[in-house]
XYZ file of C-alpha atoms in Angstrom:
558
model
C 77.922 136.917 128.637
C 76.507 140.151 127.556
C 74.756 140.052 123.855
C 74.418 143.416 122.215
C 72.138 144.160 119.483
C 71.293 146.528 117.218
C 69.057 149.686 118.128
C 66.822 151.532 115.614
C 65.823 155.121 115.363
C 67.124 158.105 116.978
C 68.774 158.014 120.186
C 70.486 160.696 121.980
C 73.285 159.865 124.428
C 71.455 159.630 128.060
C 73.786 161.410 130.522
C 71.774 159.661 133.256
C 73.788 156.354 132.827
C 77.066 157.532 134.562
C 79.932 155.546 135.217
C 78.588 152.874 132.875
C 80.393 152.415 129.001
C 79.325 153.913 126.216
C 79.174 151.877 123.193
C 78.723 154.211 119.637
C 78.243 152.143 116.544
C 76.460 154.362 114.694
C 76.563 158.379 113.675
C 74.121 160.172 111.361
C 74.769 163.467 110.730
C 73.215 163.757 107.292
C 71.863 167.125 106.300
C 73.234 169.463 109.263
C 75.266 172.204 106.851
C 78.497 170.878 108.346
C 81.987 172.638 106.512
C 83.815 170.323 108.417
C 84.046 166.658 110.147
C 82.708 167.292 113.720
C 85.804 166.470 116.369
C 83.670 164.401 118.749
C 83.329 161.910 115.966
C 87.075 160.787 116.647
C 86.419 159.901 120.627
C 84.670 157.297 119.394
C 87.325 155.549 117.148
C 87.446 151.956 118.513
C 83.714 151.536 118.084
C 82.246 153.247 115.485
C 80.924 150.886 112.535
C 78.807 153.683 110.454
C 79.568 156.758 109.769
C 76.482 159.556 107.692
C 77.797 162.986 106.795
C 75.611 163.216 103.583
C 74.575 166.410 102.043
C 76.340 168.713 103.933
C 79.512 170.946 102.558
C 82.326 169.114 103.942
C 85.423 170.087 101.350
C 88.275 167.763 102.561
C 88.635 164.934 105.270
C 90.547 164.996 108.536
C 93.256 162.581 109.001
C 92.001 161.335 112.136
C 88.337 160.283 110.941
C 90.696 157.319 108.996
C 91.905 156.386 112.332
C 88.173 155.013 112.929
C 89.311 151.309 111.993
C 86.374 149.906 113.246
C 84.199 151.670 110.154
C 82.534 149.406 108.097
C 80.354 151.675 106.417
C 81.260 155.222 105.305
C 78.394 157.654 103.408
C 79.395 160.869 102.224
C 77.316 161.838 99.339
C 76.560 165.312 98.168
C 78.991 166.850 99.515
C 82.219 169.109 98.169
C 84.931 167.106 98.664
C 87.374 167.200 95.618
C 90.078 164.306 96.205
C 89.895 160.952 98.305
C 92.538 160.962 100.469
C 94.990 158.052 100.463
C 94.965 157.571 104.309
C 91.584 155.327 103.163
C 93.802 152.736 102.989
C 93.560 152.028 106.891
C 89.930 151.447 107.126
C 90.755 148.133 106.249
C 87.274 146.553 107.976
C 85.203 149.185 105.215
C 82.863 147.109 103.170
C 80.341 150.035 101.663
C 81.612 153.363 100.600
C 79.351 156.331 99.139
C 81.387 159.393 97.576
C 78.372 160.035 95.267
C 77.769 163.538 94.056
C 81.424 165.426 94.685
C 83.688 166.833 92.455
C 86.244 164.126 93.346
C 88.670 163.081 90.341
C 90.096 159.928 90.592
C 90.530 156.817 93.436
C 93.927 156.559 95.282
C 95.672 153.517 94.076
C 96.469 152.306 97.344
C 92.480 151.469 97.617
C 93.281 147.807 97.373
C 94.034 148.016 100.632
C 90.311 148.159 101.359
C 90.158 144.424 100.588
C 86.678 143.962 102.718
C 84.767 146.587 99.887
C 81.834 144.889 98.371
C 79.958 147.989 97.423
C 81.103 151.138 95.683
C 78.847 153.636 95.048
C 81.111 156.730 92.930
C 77.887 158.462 90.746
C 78.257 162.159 89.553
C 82.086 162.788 89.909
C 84.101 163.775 87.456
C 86.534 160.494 87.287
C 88.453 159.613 84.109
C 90.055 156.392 84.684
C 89.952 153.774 87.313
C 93.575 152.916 89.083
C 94.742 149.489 88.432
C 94.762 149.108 92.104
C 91.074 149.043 92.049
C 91.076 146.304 90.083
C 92.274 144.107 93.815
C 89.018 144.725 95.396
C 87.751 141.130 94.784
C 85.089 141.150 97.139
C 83.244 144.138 95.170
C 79.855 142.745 94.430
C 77.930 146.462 93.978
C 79.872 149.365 91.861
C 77.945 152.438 90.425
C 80.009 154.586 88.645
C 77.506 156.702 86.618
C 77.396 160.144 85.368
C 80.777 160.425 85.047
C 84.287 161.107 82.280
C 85.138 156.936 82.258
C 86.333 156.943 78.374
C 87.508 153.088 79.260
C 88.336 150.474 81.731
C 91.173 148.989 83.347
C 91.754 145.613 80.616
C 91.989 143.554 83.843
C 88.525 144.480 85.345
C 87.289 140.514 84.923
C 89.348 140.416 88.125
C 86.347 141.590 89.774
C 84.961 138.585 89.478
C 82.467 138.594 92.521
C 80.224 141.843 90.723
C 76.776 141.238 90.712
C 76.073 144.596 89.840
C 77.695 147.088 87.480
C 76.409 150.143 86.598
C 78.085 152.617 84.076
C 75.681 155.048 82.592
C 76.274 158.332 80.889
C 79.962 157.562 80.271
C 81.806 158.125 77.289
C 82.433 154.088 77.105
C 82.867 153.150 73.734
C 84.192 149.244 73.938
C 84.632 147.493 77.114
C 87.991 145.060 77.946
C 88.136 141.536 76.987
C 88.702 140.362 80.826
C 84.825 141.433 81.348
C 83.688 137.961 80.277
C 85.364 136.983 83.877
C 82.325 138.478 85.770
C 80.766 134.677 85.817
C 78.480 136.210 88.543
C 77.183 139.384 86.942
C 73.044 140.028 87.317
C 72.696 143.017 86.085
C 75.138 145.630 83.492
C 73.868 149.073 82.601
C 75.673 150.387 80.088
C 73.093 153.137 78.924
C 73.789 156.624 77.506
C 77.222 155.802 75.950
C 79.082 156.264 72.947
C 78.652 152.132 71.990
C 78.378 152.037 67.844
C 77.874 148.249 68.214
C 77.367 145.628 71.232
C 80.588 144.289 72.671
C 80.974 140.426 71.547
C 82.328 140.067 75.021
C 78.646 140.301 76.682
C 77.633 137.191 74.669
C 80.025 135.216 77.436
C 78.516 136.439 80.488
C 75.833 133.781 80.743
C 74.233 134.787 84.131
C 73.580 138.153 82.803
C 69.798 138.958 83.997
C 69.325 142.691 83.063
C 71.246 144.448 79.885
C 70.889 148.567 79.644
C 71.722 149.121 76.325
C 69.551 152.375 75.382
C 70.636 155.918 73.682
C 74.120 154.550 72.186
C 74.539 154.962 68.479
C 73.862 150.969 67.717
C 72.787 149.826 64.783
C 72.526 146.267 64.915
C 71.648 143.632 67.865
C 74.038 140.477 67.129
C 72.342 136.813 67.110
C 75.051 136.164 69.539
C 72.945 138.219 72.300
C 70.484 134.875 71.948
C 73.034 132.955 74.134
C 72.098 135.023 77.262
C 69.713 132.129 78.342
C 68.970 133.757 81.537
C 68.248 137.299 80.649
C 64.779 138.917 81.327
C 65.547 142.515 80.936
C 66.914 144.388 78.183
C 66.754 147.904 77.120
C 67.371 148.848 73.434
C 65.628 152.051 73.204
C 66.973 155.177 71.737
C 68.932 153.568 69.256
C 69.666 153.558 65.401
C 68.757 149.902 65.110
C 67.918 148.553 62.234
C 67.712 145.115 62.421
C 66.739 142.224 64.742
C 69.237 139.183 63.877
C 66.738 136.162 64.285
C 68.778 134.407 67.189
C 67.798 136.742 68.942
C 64.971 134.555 69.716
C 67.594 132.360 72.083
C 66.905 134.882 75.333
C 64.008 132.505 75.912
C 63.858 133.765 79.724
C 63.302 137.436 78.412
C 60.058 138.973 79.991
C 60.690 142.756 79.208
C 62.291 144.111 75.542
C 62.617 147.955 74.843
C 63.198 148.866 71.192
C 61.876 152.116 71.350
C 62.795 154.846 69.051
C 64.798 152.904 66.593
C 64.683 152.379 63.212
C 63.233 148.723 62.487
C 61.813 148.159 60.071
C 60.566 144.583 61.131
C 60.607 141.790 63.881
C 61.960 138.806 63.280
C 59.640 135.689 62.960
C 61.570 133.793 65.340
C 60.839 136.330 68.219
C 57.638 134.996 68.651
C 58.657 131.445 70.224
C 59.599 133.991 73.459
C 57.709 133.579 76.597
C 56.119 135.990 78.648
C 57.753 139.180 76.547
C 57.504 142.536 76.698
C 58.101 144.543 73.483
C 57.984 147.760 73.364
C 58.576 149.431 70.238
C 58.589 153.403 69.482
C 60.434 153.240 65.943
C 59.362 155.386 63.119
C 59.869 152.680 60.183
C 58.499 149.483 61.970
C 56.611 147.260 60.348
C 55.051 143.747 61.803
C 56.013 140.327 59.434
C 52.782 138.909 58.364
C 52.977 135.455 59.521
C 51.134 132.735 60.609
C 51.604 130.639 63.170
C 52.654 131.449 67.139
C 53.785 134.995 66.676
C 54.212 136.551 69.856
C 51.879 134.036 71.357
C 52.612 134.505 74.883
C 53.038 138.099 74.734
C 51.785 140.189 77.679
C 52.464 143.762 76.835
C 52.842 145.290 73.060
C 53.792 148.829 72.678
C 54.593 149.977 68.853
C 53.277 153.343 70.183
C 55.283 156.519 67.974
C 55.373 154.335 64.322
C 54.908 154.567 61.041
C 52.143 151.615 61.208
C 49.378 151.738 58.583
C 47.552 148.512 59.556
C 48.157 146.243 61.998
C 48.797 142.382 60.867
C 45.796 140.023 61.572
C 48.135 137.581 63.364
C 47.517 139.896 66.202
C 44.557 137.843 67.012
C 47.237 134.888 68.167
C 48.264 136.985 71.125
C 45.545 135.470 73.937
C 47.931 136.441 76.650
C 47.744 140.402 76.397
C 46.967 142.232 78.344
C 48.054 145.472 77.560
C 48.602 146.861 74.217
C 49.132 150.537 72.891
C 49.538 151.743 69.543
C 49.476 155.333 69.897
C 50.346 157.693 67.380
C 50.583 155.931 64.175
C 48.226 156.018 60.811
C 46.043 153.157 62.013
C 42.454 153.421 59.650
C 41.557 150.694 60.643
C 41.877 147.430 63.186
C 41.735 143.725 62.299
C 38.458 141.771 63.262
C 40.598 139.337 64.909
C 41.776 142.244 67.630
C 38.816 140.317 69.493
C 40.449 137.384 69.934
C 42.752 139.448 72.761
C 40.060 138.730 75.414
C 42.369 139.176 77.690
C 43.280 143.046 77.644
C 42.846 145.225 79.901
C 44.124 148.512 78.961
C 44.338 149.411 75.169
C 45.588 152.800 73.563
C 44.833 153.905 70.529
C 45.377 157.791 70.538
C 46.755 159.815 67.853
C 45.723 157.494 64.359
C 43.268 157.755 61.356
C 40.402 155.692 62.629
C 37.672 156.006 60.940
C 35.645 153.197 62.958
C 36.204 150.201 64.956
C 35.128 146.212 64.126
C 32.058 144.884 66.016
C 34.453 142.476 67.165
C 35.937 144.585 70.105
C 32.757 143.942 72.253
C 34.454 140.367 72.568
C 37.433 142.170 74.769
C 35.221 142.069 77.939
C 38.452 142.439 80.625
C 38.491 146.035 78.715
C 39.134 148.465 82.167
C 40.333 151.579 80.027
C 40.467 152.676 76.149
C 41.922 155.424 74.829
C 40.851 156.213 71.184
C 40.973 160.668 71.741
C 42.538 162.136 68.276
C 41.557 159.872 66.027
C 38.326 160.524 63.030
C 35.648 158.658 64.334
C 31.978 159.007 63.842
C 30.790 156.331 66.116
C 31.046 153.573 68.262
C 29.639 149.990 67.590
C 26.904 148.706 69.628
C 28.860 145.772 70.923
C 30.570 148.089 73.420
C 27.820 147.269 75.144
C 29.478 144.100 76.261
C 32.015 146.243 77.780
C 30.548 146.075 81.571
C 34.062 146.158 83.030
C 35.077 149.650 81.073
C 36.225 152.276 83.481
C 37.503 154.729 81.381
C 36.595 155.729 77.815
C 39.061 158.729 76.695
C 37.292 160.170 73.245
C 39.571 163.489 73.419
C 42.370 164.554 75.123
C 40.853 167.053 77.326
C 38.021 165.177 78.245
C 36.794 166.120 81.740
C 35.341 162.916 82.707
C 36.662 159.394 82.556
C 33.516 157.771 81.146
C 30.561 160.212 78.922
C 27.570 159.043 78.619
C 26.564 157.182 74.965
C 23.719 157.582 73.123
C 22.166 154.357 70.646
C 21.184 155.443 67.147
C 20.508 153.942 63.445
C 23.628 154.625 61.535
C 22.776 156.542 58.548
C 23.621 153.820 55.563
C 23.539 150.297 56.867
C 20.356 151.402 59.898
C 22.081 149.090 62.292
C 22.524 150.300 66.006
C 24.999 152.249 66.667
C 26.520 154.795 70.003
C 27.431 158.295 69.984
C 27.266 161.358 71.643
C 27.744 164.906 71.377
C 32.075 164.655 70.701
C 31.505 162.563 67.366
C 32.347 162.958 64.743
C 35.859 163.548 65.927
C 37.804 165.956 63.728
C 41.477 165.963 63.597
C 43.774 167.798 66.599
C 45.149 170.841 66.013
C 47.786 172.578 68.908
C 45.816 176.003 68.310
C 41.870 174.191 68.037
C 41.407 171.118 71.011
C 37.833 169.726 70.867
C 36.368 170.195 74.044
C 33.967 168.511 76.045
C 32.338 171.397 77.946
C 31.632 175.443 76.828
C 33.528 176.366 80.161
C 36.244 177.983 78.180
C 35.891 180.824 76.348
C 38.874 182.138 74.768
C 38.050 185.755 74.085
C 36.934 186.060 77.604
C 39.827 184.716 78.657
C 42.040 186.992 76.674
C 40.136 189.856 78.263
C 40.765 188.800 82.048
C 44.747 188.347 81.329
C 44.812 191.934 80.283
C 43.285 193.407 82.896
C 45.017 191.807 85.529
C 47.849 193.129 87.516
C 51.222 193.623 86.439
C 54.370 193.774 88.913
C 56.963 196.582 88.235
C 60.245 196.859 90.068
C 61.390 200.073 91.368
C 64.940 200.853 91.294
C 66.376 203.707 93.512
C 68.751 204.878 90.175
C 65.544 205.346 88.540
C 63.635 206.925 90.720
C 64.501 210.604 88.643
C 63.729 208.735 85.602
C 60.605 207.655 86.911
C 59.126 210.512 88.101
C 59.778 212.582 84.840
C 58.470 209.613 82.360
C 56.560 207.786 84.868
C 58.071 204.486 83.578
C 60.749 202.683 84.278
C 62.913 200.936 82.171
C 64.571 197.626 82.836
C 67.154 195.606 80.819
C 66.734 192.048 82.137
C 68.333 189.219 80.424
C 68.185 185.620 80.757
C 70.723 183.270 79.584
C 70.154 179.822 79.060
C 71.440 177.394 81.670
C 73.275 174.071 79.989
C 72.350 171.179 80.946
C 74.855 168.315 82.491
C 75.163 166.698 79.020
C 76.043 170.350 77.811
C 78.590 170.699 80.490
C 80.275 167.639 80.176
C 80.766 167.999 76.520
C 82.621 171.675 77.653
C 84.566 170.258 80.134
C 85.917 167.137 77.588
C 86.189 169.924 74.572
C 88.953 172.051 77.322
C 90.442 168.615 78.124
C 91.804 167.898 74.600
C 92.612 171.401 73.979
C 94.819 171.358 76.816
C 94.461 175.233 77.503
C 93.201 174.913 80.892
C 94.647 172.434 83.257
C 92.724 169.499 83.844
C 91.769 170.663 87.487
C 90.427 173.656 86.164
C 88.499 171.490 83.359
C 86.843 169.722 86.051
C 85.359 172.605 88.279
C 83.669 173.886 85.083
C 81.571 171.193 85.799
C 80.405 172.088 88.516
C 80.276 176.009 88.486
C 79.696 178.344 85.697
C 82.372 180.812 85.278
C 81.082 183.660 83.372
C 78.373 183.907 85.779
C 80.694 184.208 88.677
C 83.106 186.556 87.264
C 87.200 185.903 87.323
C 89.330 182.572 86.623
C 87.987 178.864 86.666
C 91.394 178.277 89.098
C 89.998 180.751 91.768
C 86.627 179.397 91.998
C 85.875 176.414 94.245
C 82.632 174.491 94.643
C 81.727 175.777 97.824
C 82.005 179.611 96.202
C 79.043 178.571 94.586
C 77.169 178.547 97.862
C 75.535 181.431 99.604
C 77.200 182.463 102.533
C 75.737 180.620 105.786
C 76.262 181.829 109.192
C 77.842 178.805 111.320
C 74.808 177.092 112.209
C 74.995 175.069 115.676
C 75.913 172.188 116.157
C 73.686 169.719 115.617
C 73.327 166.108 117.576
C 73.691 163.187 115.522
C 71.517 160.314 115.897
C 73.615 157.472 117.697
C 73.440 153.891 118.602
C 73.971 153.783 122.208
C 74.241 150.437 123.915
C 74.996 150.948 127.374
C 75.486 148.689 130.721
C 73.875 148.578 134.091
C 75.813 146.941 137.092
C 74.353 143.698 136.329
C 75.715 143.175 132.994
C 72.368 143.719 131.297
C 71.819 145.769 127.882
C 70.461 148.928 128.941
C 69.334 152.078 126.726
């Protein structure tokens, strides 16, 4: 009995084997500025298990490349194909599908007849709604369906009940459908860069949830009931309008990594400190640490409350013996707590951007210190105990600082005579954008000036102007640049024409894609692949193969 296995790499077809069967499982023809599906694809139809046309400018597929039964994996990202054609209900063996990156609008219903799909990747198209149809793929473990116009989703999505992964970012998802709770097996939900005003109660019942994207929605609260996710480790809050932490919170006792950056807390809850292994990081402008006693944050490992309103940092901070990195950039720190030394175990602590005016003798007990960063702040020296510092590998004192570590000088501080280091960047003075304190004289900025006007200039000679030229001996140019939108801008153009209803929805879509005033003429007369340069038909290219071939014997041969 003849075993085959799988090959590798890139092989060519070897004409030297003749008379002995060819056996193609595998075609790559990624990146070869194809318009079209190459023919030669279809002579291999019985055997052909993956199929690679991505990045190229294929606009529509053939019928016959659904003929290929025996595909079980199909990649066609970045390409221009506008529609899905409903003859993809014959690839009935198809278990992974990439459309990413096309301008295609919507699935065929008649999908469920891909019953073997477990993975779905659909990013960056311009898709509305998902057919009920889709809702019968129940062996769909993987579905990405970001950057795109979802505005909801089918209310009996729980039927997908083998997802492990669901991602759904930059939607315009507001709530999400009751059946959800269904999805007993889901890992990991990103729901990012939404249009959520509060977290869906339905989340609280998905108790195998591991990782929670919940950043730049317009929430304003986290619900206690989040606390009952037992086995999540990741979630992302950032970019919020929170306010509040409810204290159940606290219940995610598995949770190693929480983002509440730029919110608007004003405090943490007490509770959150019974957490284990946690991550907080916290840019909010109004966020202010409860003073309390007792195991708060104990087993912390990495604080961020960088981009605050912080004024003084609670002396409870001393409690957190696991840390091992902690920044607090950009606040209106004066000072530190003595008990900061009592975090002997950090390696990497940021302090750029405050109002200190010095720092406690007690920081020579951090002795793991590898790199500080204390540049824009008003210091006029450093204590002696840095010293003790033998494992410091960086020392930042300004933010242009040419060297990692600058040599420190010991000297009697002026009032109490006790030893003291500095060097020739203290005192520090305040940062300015138009006055940087530099480390070196390398720079001089009127000499600088000087150079950029005497160098070279670059004029462009027009033959219309030539006349004009040679009477004036200048030339004048009207150049004008206009601002490109970005994808957010352009989606929010394309859903403005949508409920207008001027346009048809077709035409809606390709303004996503293509700028029209640039072009010149109607949105219905442009396609995508107008926006390309014209390309002259560039040979044909050989794909890379799997080739699995016989000798007389019966033996595998290459």
């Amino acid at each position: 009995m003849t075993t085959k296995r799988k090959l590798i790499g890139r092989l060519v077809p070897c004409r030297c084997f003749r008379g002995e069967e060819e056996v193609i499982s595998v075609l790559d023809y990624s990146h070869c500025s194809l318009q079209q599906v190459p023919k030669e694809i279809f002579s291999f139809e019985r055997t052909l298990e993956e199929l690679y046309l991505d990045a190229n400018q294929i606009e529509e597929l053939p019928k016959q490349l659904f003929n290929c039964q025996a595909l079980k994996k199909l990649s066609m990202p970045d390409n221009d194909l506008s529609n899905l054609p409903t003859t993809i209900a014959s690839l009935v063996n198809l278990k992974e599908l990439d459309i990413s990156k096309n301008g295609i609008q919507e699935f065929p219903d008649n999908i469920k007849c891909c019953k073997g799909l477990s993975v779905v990747e659909a990013s960056v198209n311009p898709i509305t709604k998902l057919p009920d149809g889709f809702t019968q793929l129940l062996n769909l473990t993987q579905l990405f369906l970001n950057d795109a116009f979802l505005e909801y989703l089918p209310a009996n999505f729980g039927r997908l009940s083998k997802l492990r992964i669901l991602e759904l970012r930059e939607n315009h998802l507001k709530t999400m459908p009751k059946s959800i709770h269904r999805l007993t097996q889901l890992e990991r939900l990103d729901l990012g860069s939404n249009e959520f005003s509060e977290v869906p109660e339905v989340l609280e019942q998905i108790h195998n949830l591991r990782e929670l994207w919940l950043d730049n929605n317009s929430l304003q609260s986290i619900p206690g009931s989040i606390g009952k996710l037992r086995q999540l480790r990741y979630m992302d809050l950032a970019k919020n309008r929170i306010e509040t932490l409810d204290t159940d919170i606290s219940g995610c006792e598995a949770l190693e990594d929480l983002l509440l950056s730029s919110n608007m807390l004003q405090h943490l809850p007490d509770t959150i400190g019974t957490h284990t292994n946690t991550y907080i990081h916290a840019h909010t402008k109004t966020l202010n640490f409860p003073h309390t006693g007792g195991a708060f944050l104990s087993l912390l490992e990495e604080l961020d409350c960088s981009c605050n309103e912080l004024e003084s940092l609670p002396p409870t901070i001393g409690y957190l013996h696991s840390l091992r990195t902690f920044a607090a950039d950009e606040n209106f720190l004066s000072e530190l707590p003595r008990e900061i030394g009592n975090c002997k175990n950090v390696t990497v602590m940021s302090l750029r951007s405050n109002k200190l005016e010095f720092l406690p003798d007690e920081i020579g007990q951090m002795t793991k210190l590898r790199v500080l960063n204390l540049s824009d702040n008003r210091l006029k020296n450093l204590p002696f105990t840095f010293t003790k510092l033998k494992d410091l590998a960086a020392l930042w004192l300004s933010d242009n600082q040419s060297k990692a570590l600058i040599p420190l000088q010991t000297e009697a501080h002026p009032e109490t005579k006790q030893k003291v280091l500095t060097n020739y960047m203290f005192p520090q003075q305040p940062r300015h954008d138009e006055d940087y304190q530099s480390d070196s004289d390398s720079f001089n900025p009127t000499l600088w000036e000087e150079q950029r006007q005497q160098r070279m200039t670059v004029a462009f000679d027009f033959e219309d102007k030539k006349e004009e030229e040679d009477n004036s001996g200048k030339v004048e140019i009207n150049l004008k640049r206009y601002p490109t939108p970005y994808p957010e801008d352009l989606k929010n153009m394309v859903k403005s024409v949508q409920r207008t209803g001027s346009p048809s929805t077709d035409s809606a879509m390709v303004m996503f894609f293509c700028l029209t005033d640039s072009m010149g003429g109607s949105p219905n007369d442009i396609r995508i692949s107008d926006m390309r340069p014209t390309l002259v038909e560039p040979p044909m290219y050989k794909p890379k193969v799997v080739l699995l071939g016989k000798d007389k014997k019966g033996n595998v041969t290459l």
